[in-house]
Coordinates of C-alpha atoms in Angstrom, one line a residue:
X1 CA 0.0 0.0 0.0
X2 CA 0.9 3.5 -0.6
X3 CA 0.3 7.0 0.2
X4 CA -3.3 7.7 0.7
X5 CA -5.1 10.8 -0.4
X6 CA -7.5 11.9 2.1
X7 CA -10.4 14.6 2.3
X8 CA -13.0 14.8 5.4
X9 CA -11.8 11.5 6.8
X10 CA -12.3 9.5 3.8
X11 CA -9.4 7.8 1.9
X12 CA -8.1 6.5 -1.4
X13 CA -5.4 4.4 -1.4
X14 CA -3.3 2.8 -4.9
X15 CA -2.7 -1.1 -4.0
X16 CA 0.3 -3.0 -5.1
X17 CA -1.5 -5.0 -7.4
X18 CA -3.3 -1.9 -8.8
X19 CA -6.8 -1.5 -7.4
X20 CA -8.0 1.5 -5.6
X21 CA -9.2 1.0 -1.9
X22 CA -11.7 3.8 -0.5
X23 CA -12.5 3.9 3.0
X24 CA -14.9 5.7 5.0
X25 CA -13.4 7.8 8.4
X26 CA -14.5 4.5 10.4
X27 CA -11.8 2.7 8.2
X28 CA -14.6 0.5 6.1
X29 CA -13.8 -0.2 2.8
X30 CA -16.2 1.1 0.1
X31 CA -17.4 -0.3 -3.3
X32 CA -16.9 3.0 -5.2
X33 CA -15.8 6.2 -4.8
X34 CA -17.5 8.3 -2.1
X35 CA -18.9 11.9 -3.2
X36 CA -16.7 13.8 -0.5
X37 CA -13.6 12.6 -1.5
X38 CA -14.2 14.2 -4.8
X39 CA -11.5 17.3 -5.5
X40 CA -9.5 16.1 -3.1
X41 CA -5.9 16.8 -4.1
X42 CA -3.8 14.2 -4.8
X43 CA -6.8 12.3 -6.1
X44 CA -6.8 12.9 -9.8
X45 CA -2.5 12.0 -10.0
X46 CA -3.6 8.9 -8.4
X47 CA -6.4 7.7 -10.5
X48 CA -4.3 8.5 -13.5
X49 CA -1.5 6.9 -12.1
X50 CA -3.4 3.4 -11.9
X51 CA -4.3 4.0 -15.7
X52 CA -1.0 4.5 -17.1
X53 CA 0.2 1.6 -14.5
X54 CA -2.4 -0.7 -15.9
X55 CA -1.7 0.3 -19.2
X56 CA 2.2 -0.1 -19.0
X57 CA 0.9 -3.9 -17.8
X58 CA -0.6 -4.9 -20.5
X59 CA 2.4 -3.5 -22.5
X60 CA 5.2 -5.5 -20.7
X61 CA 3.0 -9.0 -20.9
X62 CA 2.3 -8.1 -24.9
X63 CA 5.8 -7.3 -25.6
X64 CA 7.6 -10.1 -23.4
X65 CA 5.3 -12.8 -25.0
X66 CA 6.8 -11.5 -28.5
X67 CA 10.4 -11.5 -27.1
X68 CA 9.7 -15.4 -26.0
X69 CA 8.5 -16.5 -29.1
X70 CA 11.9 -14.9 -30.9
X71 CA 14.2 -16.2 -28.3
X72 CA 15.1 -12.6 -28.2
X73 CA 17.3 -11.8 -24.8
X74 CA 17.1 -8.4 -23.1
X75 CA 19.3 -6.4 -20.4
X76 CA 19.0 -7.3 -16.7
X77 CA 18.7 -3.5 -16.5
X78 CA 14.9 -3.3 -17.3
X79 CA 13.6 -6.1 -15.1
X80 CA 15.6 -4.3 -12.0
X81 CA 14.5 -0.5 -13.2
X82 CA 11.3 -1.9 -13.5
X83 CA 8.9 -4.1 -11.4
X84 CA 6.5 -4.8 -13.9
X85 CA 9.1 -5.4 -16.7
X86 CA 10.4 -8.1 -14.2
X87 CA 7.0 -9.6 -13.4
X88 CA 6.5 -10.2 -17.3
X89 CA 10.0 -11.0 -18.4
X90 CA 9.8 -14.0 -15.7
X91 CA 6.3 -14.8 -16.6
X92 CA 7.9 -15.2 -20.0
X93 CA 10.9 -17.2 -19.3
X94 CA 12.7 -14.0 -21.5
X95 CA 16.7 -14.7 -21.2
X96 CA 18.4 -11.8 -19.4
X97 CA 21.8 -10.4 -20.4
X98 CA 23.9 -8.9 -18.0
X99 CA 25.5 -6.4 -20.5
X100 CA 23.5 -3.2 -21.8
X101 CA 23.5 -3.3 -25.7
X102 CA 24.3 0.2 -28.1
X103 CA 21.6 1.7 -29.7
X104 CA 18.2 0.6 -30.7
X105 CA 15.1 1.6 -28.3
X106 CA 15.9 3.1 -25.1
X107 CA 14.5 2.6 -21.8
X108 CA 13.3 5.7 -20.6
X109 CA 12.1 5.5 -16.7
X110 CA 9.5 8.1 -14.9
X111 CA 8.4 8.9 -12.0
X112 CA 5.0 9.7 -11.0
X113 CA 2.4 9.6 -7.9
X114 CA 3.8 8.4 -4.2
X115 CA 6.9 7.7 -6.3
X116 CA 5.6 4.5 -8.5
X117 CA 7.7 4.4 -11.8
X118 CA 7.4 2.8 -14.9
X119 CA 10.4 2.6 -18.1
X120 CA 9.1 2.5 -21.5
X121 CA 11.1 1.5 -24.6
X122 CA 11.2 4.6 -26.9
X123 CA 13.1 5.5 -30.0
X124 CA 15.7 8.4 -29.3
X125 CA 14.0 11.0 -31.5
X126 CA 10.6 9.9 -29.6
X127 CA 11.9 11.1 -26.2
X128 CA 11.6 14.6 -25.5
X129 CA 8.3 14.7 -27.4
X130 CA 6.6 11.6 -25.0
X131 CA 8.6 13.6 -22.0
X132 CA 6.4 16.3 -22.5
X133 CA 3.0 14.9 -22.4
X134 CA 4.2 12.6 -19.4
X135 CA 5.3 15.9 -17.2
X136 CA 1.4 16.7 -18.3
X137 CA 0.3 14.0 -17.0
X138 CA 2.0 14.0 -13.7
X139 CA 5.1 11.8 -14.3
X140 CA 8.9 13.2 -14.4
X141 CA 11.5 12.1 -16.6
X142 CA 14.0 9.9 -14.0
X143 CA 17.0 7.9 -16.2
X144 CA 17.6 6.7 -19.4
X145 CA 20.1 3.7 -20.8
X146 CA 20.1 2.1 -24.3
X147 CA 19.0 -1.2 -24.4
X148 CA 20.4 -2.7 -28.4
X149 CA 16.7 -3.7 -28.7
X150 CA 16.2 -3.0 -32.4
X151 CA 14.3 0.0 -33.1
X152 CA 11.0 -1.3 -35.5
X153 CA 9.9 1.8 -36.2
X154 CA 10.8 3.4 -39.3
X155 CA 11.7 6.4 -37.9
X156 CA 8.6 8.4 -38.3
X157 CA 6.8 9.8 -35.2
X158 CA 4.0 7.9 -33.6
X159 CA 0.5 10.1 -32.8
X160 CA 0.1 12.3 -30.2
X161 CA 3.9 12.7 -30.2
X162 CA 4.6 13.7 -34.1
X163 CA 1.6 16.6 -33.8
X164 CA 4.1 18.3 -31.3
X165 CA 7.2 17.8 -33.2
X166 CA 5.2 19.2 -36.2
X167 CA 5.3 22.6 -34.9
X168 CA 8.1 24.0 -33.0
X169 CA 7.7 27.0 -30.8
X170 CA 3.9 26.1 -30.1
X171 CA 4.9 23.1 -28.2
X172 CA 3.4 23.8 -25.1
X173 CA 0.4 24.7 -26.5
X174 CA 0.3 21.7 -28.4
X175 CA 1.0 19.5 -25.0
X176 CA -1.4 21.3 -23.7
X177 CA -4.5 20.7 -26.2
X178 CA -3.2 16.8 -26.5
X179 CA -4.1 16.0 -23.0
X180 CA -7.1 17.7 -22.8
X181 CA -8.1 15.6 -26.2
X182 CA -6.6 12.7 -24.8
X183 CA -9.0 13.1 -21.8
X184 CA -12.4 13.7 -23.7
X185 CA -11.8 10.8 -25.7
X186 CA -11.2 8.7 -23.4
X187 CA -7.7 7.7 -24.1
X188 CA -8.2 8.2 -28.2
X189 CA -11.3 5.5 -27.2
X190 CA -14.0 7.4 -28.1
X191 CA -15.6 10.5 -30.4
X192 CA -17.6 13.3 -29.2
X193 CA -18.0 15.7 -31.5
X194 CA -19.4 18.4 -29.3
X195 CA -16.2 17.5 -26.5
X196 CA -13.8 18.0 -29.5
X197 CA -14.6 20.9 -30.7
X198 CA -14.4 22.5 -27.4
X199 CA -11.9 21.9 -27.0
X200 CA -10.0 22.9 -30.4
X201 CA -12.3 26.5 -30.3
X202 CA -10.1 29.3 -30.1
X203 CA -7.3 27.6 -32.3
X204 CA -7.9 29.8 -35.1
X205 CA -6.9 32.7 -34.0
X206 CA -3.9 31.5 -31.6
X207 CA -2.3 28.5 -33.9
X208 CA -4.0 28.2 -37.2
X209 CA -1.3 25.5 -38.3
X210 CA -1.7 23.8 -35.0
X211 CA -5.2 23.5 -35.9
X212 CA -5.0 22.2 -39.8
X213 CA -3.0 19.3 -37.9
X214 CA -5.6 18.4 -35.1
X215 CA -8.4 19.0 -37.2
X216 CA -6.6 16.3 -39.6
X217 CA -5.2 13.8 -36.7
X218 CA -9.7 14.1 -34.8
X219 CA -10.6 13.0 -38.6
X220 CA -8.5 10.3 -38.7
X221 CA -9.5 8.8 -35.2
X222 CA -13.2 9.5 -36.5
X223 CA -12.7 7.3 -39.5
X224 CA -10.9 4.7 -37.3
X225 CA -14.4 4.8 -34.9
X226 CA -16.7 4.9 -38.1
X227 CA -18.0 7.8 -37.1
X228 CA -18.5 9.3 -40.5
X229 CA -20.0 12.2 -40.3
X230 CA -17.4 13.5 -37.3
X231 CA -14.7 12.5 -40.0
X232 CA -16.3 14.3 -42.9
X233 CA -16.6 17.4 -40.6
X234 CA -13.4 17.8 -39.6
X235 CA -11.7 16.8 -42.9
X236 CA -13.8 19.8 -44.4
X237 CA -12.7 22.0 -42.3
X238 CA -9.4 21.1 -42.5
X239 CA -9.3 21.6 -46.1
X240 CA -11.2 24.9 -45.7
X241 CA -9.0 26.5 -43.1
X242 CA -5.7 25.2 -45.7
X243 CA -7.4 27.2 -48.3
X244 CA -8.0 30.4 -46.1
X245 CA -4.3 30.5 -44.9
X246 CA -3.2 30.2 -48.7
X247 CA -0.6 26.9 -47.1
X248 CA 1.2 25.0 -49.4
X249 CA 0.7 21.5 -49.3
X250 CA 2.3 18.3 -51.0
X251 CA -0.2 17.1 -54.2
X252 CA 0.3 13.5 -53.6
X253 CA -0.1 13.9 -49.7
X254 CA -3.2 16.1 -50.4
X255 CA -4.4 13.3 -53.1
X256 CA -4.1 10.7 -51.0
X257 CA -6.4 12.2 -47.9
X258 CA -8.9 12.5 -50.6
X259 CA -8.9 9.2 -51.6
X260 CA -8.3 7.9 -48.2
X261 CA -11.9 9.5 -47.1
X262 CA -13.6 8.9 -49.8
X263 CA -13.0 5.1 -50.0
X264 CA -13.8 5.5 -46.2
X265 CA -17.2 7.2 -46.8
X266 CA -16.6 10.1 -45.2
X267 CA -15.9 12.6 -47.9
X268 CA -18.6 15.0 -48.3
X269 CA -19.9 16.8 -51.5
X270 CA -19.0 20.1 -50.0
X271 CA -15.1 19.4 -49.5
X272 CA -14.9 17.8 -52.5
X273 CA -16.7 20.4 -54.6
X274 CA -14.2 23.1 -53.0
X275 CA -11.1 21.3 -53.9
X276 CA -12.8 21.0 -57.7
X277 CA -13.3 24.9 -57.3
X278 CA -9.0 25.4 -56.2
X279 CA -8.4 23.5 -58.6
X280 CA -10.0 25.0 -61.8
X281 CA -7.7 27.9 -62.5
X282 CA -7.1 28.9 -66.0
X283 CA -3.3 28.3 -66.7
X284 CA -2.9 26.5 -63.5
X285 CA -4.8 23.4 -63.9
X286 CA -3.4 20.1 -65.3
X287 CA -4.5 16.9 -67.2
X288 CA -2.6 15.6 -63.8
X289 CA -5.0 18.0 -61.5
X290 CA -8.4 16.6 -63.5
X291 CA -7.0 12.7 -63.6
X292 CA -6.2 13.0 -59.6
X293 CA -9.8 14.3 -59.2
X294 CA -11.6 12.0 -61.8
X295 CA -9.8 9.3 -59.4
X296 CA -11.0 10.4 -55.9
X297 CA -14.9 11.0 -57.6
X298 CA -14.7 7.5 -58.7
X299 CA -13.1 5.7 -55.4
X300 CA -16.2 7.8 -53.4
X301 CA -19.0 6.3 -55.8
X302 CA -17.7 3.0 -55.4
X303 CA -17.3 3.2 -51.6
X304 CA -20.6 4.8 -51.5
X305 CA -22.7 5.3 -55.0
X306 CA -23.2 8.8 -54.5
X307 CA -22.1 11.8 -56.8
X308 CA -23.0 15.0 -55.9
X309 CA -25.5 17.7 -58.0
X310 CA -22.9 19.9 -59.5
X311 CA -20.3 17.7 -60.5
X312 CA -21.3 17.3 -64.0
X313 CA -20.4 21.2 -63.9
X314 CA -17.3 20.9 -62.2
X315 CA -15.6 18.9 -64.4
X316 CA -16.4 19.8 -67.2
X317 CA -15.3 23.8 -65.4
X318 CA -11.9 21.8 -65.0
X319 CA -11.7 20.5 -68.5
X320 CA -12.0 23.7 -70.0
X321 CA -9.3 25.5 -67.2
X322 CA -6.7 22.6 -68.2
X323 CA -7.4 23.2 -71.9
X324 CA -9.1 19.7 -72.5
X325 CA -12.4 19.0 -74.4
X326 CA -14.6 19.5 -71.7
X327 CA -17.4 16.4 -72.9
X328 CA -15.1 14.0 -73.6
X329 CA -13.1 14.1 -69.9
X330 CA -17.1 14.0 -68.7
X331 CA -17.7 10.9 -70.9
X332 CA -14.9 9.3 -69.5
X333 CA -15.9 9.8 -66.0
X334 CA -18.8 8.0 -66.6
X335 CA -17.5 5.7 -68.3
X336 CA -15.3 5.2 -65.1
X337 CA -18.8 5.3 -62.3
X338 CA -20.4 2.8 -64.6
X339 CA -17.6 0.4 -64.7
X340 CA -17.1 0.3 -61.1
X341 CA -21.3 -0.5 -60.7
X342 CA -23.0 0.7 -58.1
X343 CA -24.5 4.1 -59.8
X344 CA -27.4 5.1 -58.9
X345 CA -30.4 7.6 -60.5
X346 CA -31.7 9.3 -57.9
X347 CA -29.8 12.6 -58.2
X348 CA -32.1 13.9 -61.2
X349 CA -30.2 17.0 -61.5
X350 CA -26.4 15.7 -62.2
X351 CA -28.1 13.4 -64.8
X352 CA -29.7 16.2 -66.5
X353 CA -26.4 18.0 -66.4
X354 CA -24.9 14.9 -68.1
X355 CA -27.7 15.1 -70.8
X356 CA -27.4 18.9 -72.0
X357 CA -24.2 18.0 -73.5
X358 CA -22.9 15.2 -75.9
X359 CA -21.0 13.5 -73.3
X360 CA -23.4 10.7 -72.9
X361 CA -23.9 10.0 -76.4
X362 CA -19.7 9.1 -76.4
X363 CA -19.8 7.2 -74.1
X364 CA -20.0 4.4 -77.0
X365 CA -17.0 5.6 -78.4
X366 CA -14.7 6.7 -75.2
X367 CA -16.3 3.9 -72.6
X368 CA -17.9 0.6 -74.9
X369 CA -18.4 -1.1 -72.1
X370 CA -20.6 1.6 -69.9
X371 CA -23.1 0.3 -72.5
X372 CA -23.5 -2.4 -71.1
X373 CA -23.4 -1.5 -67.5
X374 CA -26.0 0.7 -68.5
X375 CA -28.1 -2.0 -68.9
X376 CA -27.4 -3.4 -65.1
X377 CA -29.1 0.1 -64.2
X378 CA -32.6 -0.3 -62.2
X379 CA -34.2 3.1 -61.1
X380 CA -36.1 2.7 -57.4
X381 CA -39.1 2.9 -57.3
X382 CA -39.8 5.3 -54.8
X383 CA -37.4 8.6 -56.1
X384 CA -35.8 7.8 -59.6
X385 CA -36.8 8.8 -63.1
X386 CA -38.2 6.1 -65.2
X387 CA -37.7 8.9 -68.0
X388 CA -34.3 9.8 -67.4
X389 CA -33.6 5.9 -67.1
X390 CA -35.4 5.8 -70.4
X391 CA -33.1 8.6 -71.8
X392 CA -29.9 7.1 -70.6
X393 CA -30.6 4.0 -72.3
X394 CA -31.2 6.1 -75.7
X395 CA -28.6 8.4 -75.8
X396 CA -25.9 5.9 -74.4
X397 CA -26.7 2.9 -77.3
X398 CA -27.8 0.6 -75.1
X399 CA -31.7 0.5 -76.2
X400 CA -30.2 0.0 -79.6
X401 CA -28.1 -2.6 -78.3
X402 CA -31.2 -4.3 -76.5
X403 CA -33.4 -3.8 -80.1
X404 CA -30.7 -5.8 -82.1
X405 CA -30.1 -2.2 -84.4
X406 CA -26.6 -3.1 -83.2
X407 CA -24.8 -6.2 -82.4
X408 CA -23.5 -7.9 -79.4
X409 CA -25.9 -8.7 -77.3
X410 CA -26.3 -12.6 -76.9
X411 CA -29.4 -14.1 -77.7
X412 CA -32.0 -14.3 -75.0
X413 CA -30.1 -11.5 -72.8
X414 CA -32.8 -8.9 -74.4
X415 CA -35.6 -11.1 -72.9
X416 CA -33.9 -12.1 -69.8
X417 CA -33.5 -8.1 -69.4
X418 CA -36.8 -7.2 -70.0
X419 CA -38.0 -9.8 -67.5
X420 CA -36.2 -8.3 -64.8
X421 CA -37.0 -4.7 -65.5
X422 CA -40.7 -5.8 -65.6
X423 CA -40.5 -7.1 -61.6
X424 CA -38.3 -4.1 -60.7
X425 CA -40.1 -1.1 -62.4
X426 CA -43.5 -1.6 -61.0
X427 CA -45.6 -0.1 -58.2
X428 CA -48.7 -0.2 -56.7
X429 CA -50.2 1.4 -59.8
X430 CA -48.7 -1.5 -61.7
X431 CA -45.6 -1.4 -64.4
X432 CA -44.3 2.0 -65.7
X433 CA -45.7 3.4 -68.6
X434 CA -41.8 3.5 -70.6
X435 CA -41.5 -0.2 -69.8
X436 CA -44.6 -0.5 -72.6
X437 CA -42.6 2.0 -75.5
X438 CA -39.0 0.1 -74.6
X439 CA -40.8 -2.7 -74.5
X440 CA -42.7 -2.5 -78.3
X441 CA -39.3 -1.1 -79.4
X442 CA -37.4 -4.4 -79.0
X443 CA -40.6 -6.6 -79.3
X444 CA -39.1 -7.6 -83.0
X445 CA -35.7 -8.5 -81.5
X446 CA -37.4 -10.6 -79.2
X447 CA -39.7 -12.0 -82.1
X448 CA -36.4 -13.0 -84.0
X449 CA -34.5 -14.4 -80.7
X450 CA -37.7 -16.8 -79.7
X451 CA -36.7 -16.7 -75.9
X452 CA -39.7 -16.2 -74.0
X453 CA -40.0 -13.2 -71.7
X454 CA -40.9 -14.3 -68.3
X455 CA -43.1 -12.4 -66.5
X456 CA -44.1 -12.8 -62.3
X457 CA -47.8 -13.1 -61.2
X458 CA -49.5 -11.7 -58.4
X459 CA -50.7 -14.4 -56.2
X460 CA -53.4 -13.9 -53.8
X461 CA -52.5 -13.5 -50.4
X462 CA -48.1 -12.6 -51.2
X463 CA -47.8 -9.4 -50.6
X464 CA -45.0 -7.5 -53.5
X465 CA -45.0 -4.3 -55.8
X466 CA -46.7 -4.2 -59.0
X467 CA -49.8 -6.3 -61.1
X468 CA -50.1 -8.8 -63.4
X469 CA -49.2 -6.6 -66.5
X470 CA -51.7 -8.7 -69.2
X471 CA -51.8 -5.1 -71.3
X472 CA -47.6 -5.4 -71.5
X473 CA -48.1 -9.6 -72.3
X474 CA -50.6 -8.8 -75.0
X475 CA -48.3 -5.9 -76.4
X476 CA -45.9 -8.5 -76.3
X477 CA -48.2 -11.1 -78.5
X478 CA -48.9 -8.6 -81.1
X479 CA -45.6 -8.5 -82.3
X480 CA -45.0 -12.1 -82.4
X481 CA -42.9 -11.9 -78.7
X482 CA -42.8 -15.1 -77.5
X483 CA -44.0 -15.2 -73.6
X484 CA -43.7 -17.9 -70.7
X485 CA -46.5 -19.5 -70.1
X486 CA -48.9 -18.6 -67.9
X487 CA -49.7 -20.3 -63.9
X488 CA -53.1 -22.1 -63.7
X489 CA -55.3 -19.2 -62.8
X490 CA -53.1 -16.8 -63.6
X491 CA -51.6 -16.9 -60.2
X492 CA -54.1 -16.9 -58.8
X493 CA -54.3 -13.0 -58.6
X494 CA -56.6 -10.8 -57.4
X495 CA -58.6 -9.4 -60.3
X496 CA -58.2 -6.1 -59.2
X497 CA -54.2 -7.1 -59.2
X498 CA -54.4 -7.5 -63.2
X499 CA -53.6 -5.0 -65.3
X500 CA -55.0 -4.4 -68.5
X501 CA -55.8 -0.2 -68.9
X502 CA -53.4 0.1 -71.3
X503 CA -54.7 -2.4 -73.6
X504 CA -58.4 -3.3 -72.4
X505 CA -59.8 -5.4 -74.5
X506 CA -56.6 -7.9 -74.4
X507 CA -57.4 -9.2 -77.9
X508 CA -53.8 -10.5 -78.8
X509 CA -54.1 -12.5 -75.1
X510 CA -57.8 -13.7 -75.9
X511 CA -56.2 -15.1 -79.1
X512 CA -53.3 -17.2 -77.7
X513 CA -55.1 -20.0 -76.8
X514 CA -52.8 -20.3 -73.1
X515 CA -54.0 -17.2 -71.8
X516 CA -57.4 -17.1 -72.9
X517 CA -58.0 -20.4 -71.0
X518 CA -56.6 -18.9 -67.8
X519 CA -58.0 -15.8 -67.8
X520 CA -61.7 -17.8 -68.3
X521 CA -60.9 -19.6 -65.8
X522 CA -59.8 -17.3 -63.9
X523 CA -62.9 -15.1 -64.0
X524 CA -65.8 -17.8 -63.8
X525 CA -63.5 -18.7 -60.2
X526 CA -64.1 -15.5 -59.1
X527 CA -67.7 -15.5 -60.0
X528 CA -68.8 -19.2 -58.6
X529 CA -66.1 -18.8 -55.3
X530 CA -64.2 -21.5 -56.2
X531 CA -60.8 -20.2 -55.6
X532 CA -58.5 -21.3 -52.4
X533 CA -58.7 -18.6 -50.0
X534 CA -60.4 -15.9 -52.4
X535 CA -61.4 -12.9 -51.0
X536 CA -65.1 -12.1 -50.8
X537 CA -66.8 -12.1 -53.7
X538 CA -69.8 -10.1 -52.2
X539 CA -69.7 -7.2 -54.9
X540 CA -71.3 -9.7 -57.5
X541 CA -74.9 -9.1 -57.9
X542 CA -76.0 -11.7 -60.8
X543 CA -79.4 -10.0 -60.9
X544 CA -77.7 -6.5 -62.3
X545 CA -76.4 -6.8 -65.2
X546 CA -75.1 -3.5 -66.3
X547 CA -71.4 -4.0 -67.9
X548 CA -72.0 -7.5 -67.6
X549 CA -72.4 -8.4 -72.0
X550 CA -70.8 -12.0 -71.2
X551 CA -69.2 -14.0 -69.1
X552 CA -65.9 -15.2 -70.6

């Protein structure tokens, strides 16, 4: 036991084996820590004391076991200048040499609360900078010896350390803001957004550099917590506050925190449409500058699928400022979004920024194979164009791929498509009204491939999107499409799931022997109530006849 830290009787004491004992002024010992020995001084060097003790613990056992495995010896020094380096090194079996090697890490010792030490192995150049936030956090520098461990670092400075080494003549304030960042996170545990910023307010006026490099090292730690949007935010403003103080930054280092957050998912459209902005300077943009930004855009829609409204207008701003043609380096971006998949339709307005130009019409020429990723494209249901779908696959070839105008499309792909456009681009007011033009537009390709189109039916009592399209079938019959043929009772579906408005009187349908005989019998089920776990049929009133001329 050690010195105790005391305050209106009650005591906290640091154990050997590191646990904290409280004890009331009759000398009981407590489950927690009592409300009046809160603020008493002393208390917060001890509690932090355990942490870094604990800490240092779990370091020792970690590295010894590694030392073990390698047969690696290590001097007798840092068992004896250390009790917990000896508790581990025996626990280990780790040989001892008597003799203290040259070079490689050294074993730094401090001293902290009620005089407890503990010696961590540090590269040289680490030293003064982990000296620092130690004296922060109530531990002095006491002895140093080389050990001839070999250094594995690479010589670069580990965080928090290389932030103060970064700017010289604002150390203190840099120790200073580390701690109290160390503290709100909880040991770099944790993000809170609100706690952070806190505690970096005021930065811009008193070290603005300081600040580019926190703001950089909190997004990081972010990203490694997944917390996005906190990443995003403080990215952004890094960027932002770069800009303002005109700082001169490495390309490639700059390029590769773009791609770094947007592969991560964290890049927002804001931060990304600013760099576009620095970028586009007449004279001072490159074909490098647009290629490294064509690259980050298409790393963020394949970590994420999203493209942002104006970025149809940004490059093609860059294009112009590097002295390129402005619609092909747009086609070729595309080209790029649609061969990495995942693009989606729902931001209406970069698509009809894409359509006011040529670029989509080359992509043929600069991107052959967007044509057919075009065809993997399926609007939602809920948000997404079916018109600008149906424009894309105009202006890009690929409905003149699908309607045989062109070659290369294997046959039975066109019907195989279809099908699955069919069961995607439906509602609750049945199929979309373009699947019924595209669809009579390759009905003759179909006719000459003889695959049949396959097509889903409602069944009473499965609960999906869309209705029985008989309107888009009979279409389909007209133009000598084959089709699949129909389920006993076609479904079953509800008659009030078929859908015919477009085509009413079905006469292509009622023709094709298959589908007349199930739509009969379909009906005349409904009417005599002789359908499985059919609805009821209540509504029928034999003795009015009005729109009743026949029964099928």
């Amino acid at each position: 036991m050690g010195r105790r830290v005391e305050k209106g009787g009650y005591t906290a004491e640091l154990t050997d084996d590191l646990e904290v004992v409280y004890r009331s002024p009759q000398g009981r010992r407590l489950k927690k820590l009592p409300d009046p020995i809160v603020g008493a001084a002393g208390l917060v060097a001890l509690l932090g004391t355990r942490t870094h003790l604990r800490k240092h613990r779990e370091a020792c056992r970690s590295q010894a076991g590694e030392w073990a495995s390698a047969g690696v010896s290590v001097p007798r020094a840092l068992a004896d200048a250390d009790p917990l380096w000896r508790e581990a090194l025996e626990a280990e079996s780790v040989e001892l040499a008597d003799d203290l090697g040259d070079g490689g890490l050294w074993a730094r010792t401090y001293t902290g609360f009620d005089g407890r030490t503990l010696t961590q192995l540090l590269p040289e150049q680490l030293i003064p900078y982990r000296d620092r936030l130690m004296r922060g956090q109530h531990w002095e520098p006491d002895g140093c010896f080389s050990t001839g461990i070999p250094d594995p670092s690479d010589g670069a400075l580990p965080f928090p350390e290389r932030v103060i080494a970064a700017h010289p003549g604002f150390e203190e304030p840099a120790t200073e803001t580390l701690l109290r960042l160390q503290e709100r996170t909880i040991q770099w545990s944790f993000v809170y957004k609100s706690d952070i910023d806190g505690v970096l307010q005021g930065l811009e006026e008193s070290a603005p550099a300081l600040l580019i490099t926190l703001l950089d090292e909190m997004a990081d730690l972010a990203l490694r917590q997944s917390e996005h949007p906190a990443a995003a935010a403080w990215f952004g403003r890094a960027r932002t506050a770069e800009r303002v103080r005109a700082r001169k930054v490495d390309k490639e280092w700059l390029v590769g925190r773009y791609l770094t957050y947007a592969e991560g998912g964290a890049l927002s459209a804001t931060a990304l449409r600013a760099w576009a902005r620095e970028l586009a300077v007449k004279g001072v943009a490159t074909e490098a500058d647009l290629a490294r930004f064509r690259t980050v855009v298409i790393r963020r829609v394949k970590a994420s699928s999203e493209v942002y409204t104006q970025l149809a207008v940004d490059v093609r701003k860059l294009a112009k400022a590097a002295g390129l043609e402005p619609e092909r380096e747009l086609a070729t971006l595309l080209g790029e979004m649609f061969a990495v998949g995942g693009v989606a339709l729902s931001d209406d307005k970069f698509w009809a920024d894409c359509l006011k130009g040529p670029a989509v019409d080359m992509l043929g020429t600069y991107a052959p194979e967007a044509v057919r990723q075009v065809l993997r494209l399926r609007p939602r249901r809920f948000g997404d164009s079916p018109w600008l779908w149906r424009e894309l696959l105009e202006r890009t070839g690929a409905l003149a791929l699908l309607a045989g105008e062109v070659p290369g499309l294997p046959v039975g792909d066109a019907a195989a498509w279809l099908s699955a456009c069919v069961l995607a681009n439906s509602d609750g007011n049945g199929t979309w009204p373009v699947m019924y033009e595209i669809a009579e537009r390759i009905a003759p390709r179909l006719a000459a491939d003889g695959v049949p189109v396959e097509f889903r039916y409602r069944r009473i009592g499965r609960h999906a999107y869309g209705k029985t399209p008989l309107d888009l079938i009979d279409l389909l019959l007209e133009h000598g499409a084959p089709v699949a043929d129909p389920p006993e009772l076609l479904g079953p579906s509800q008659l009030y799931d078929v859908q015919l408005s477009r085509r009413p009187k079905l006469e292509h349908l009622q023709a094709d022997e298959r589908f007349a005989r199930e739509l009969r019998a379909r009906v005349r089920a409904d009417v005599e109530m002789t359908t499985r776990d059919l609805a009821s049929n209540s509504w029928y009133q034999p003795h009015d006849t009005k729109g009743w001329e026949r029964i099928p």
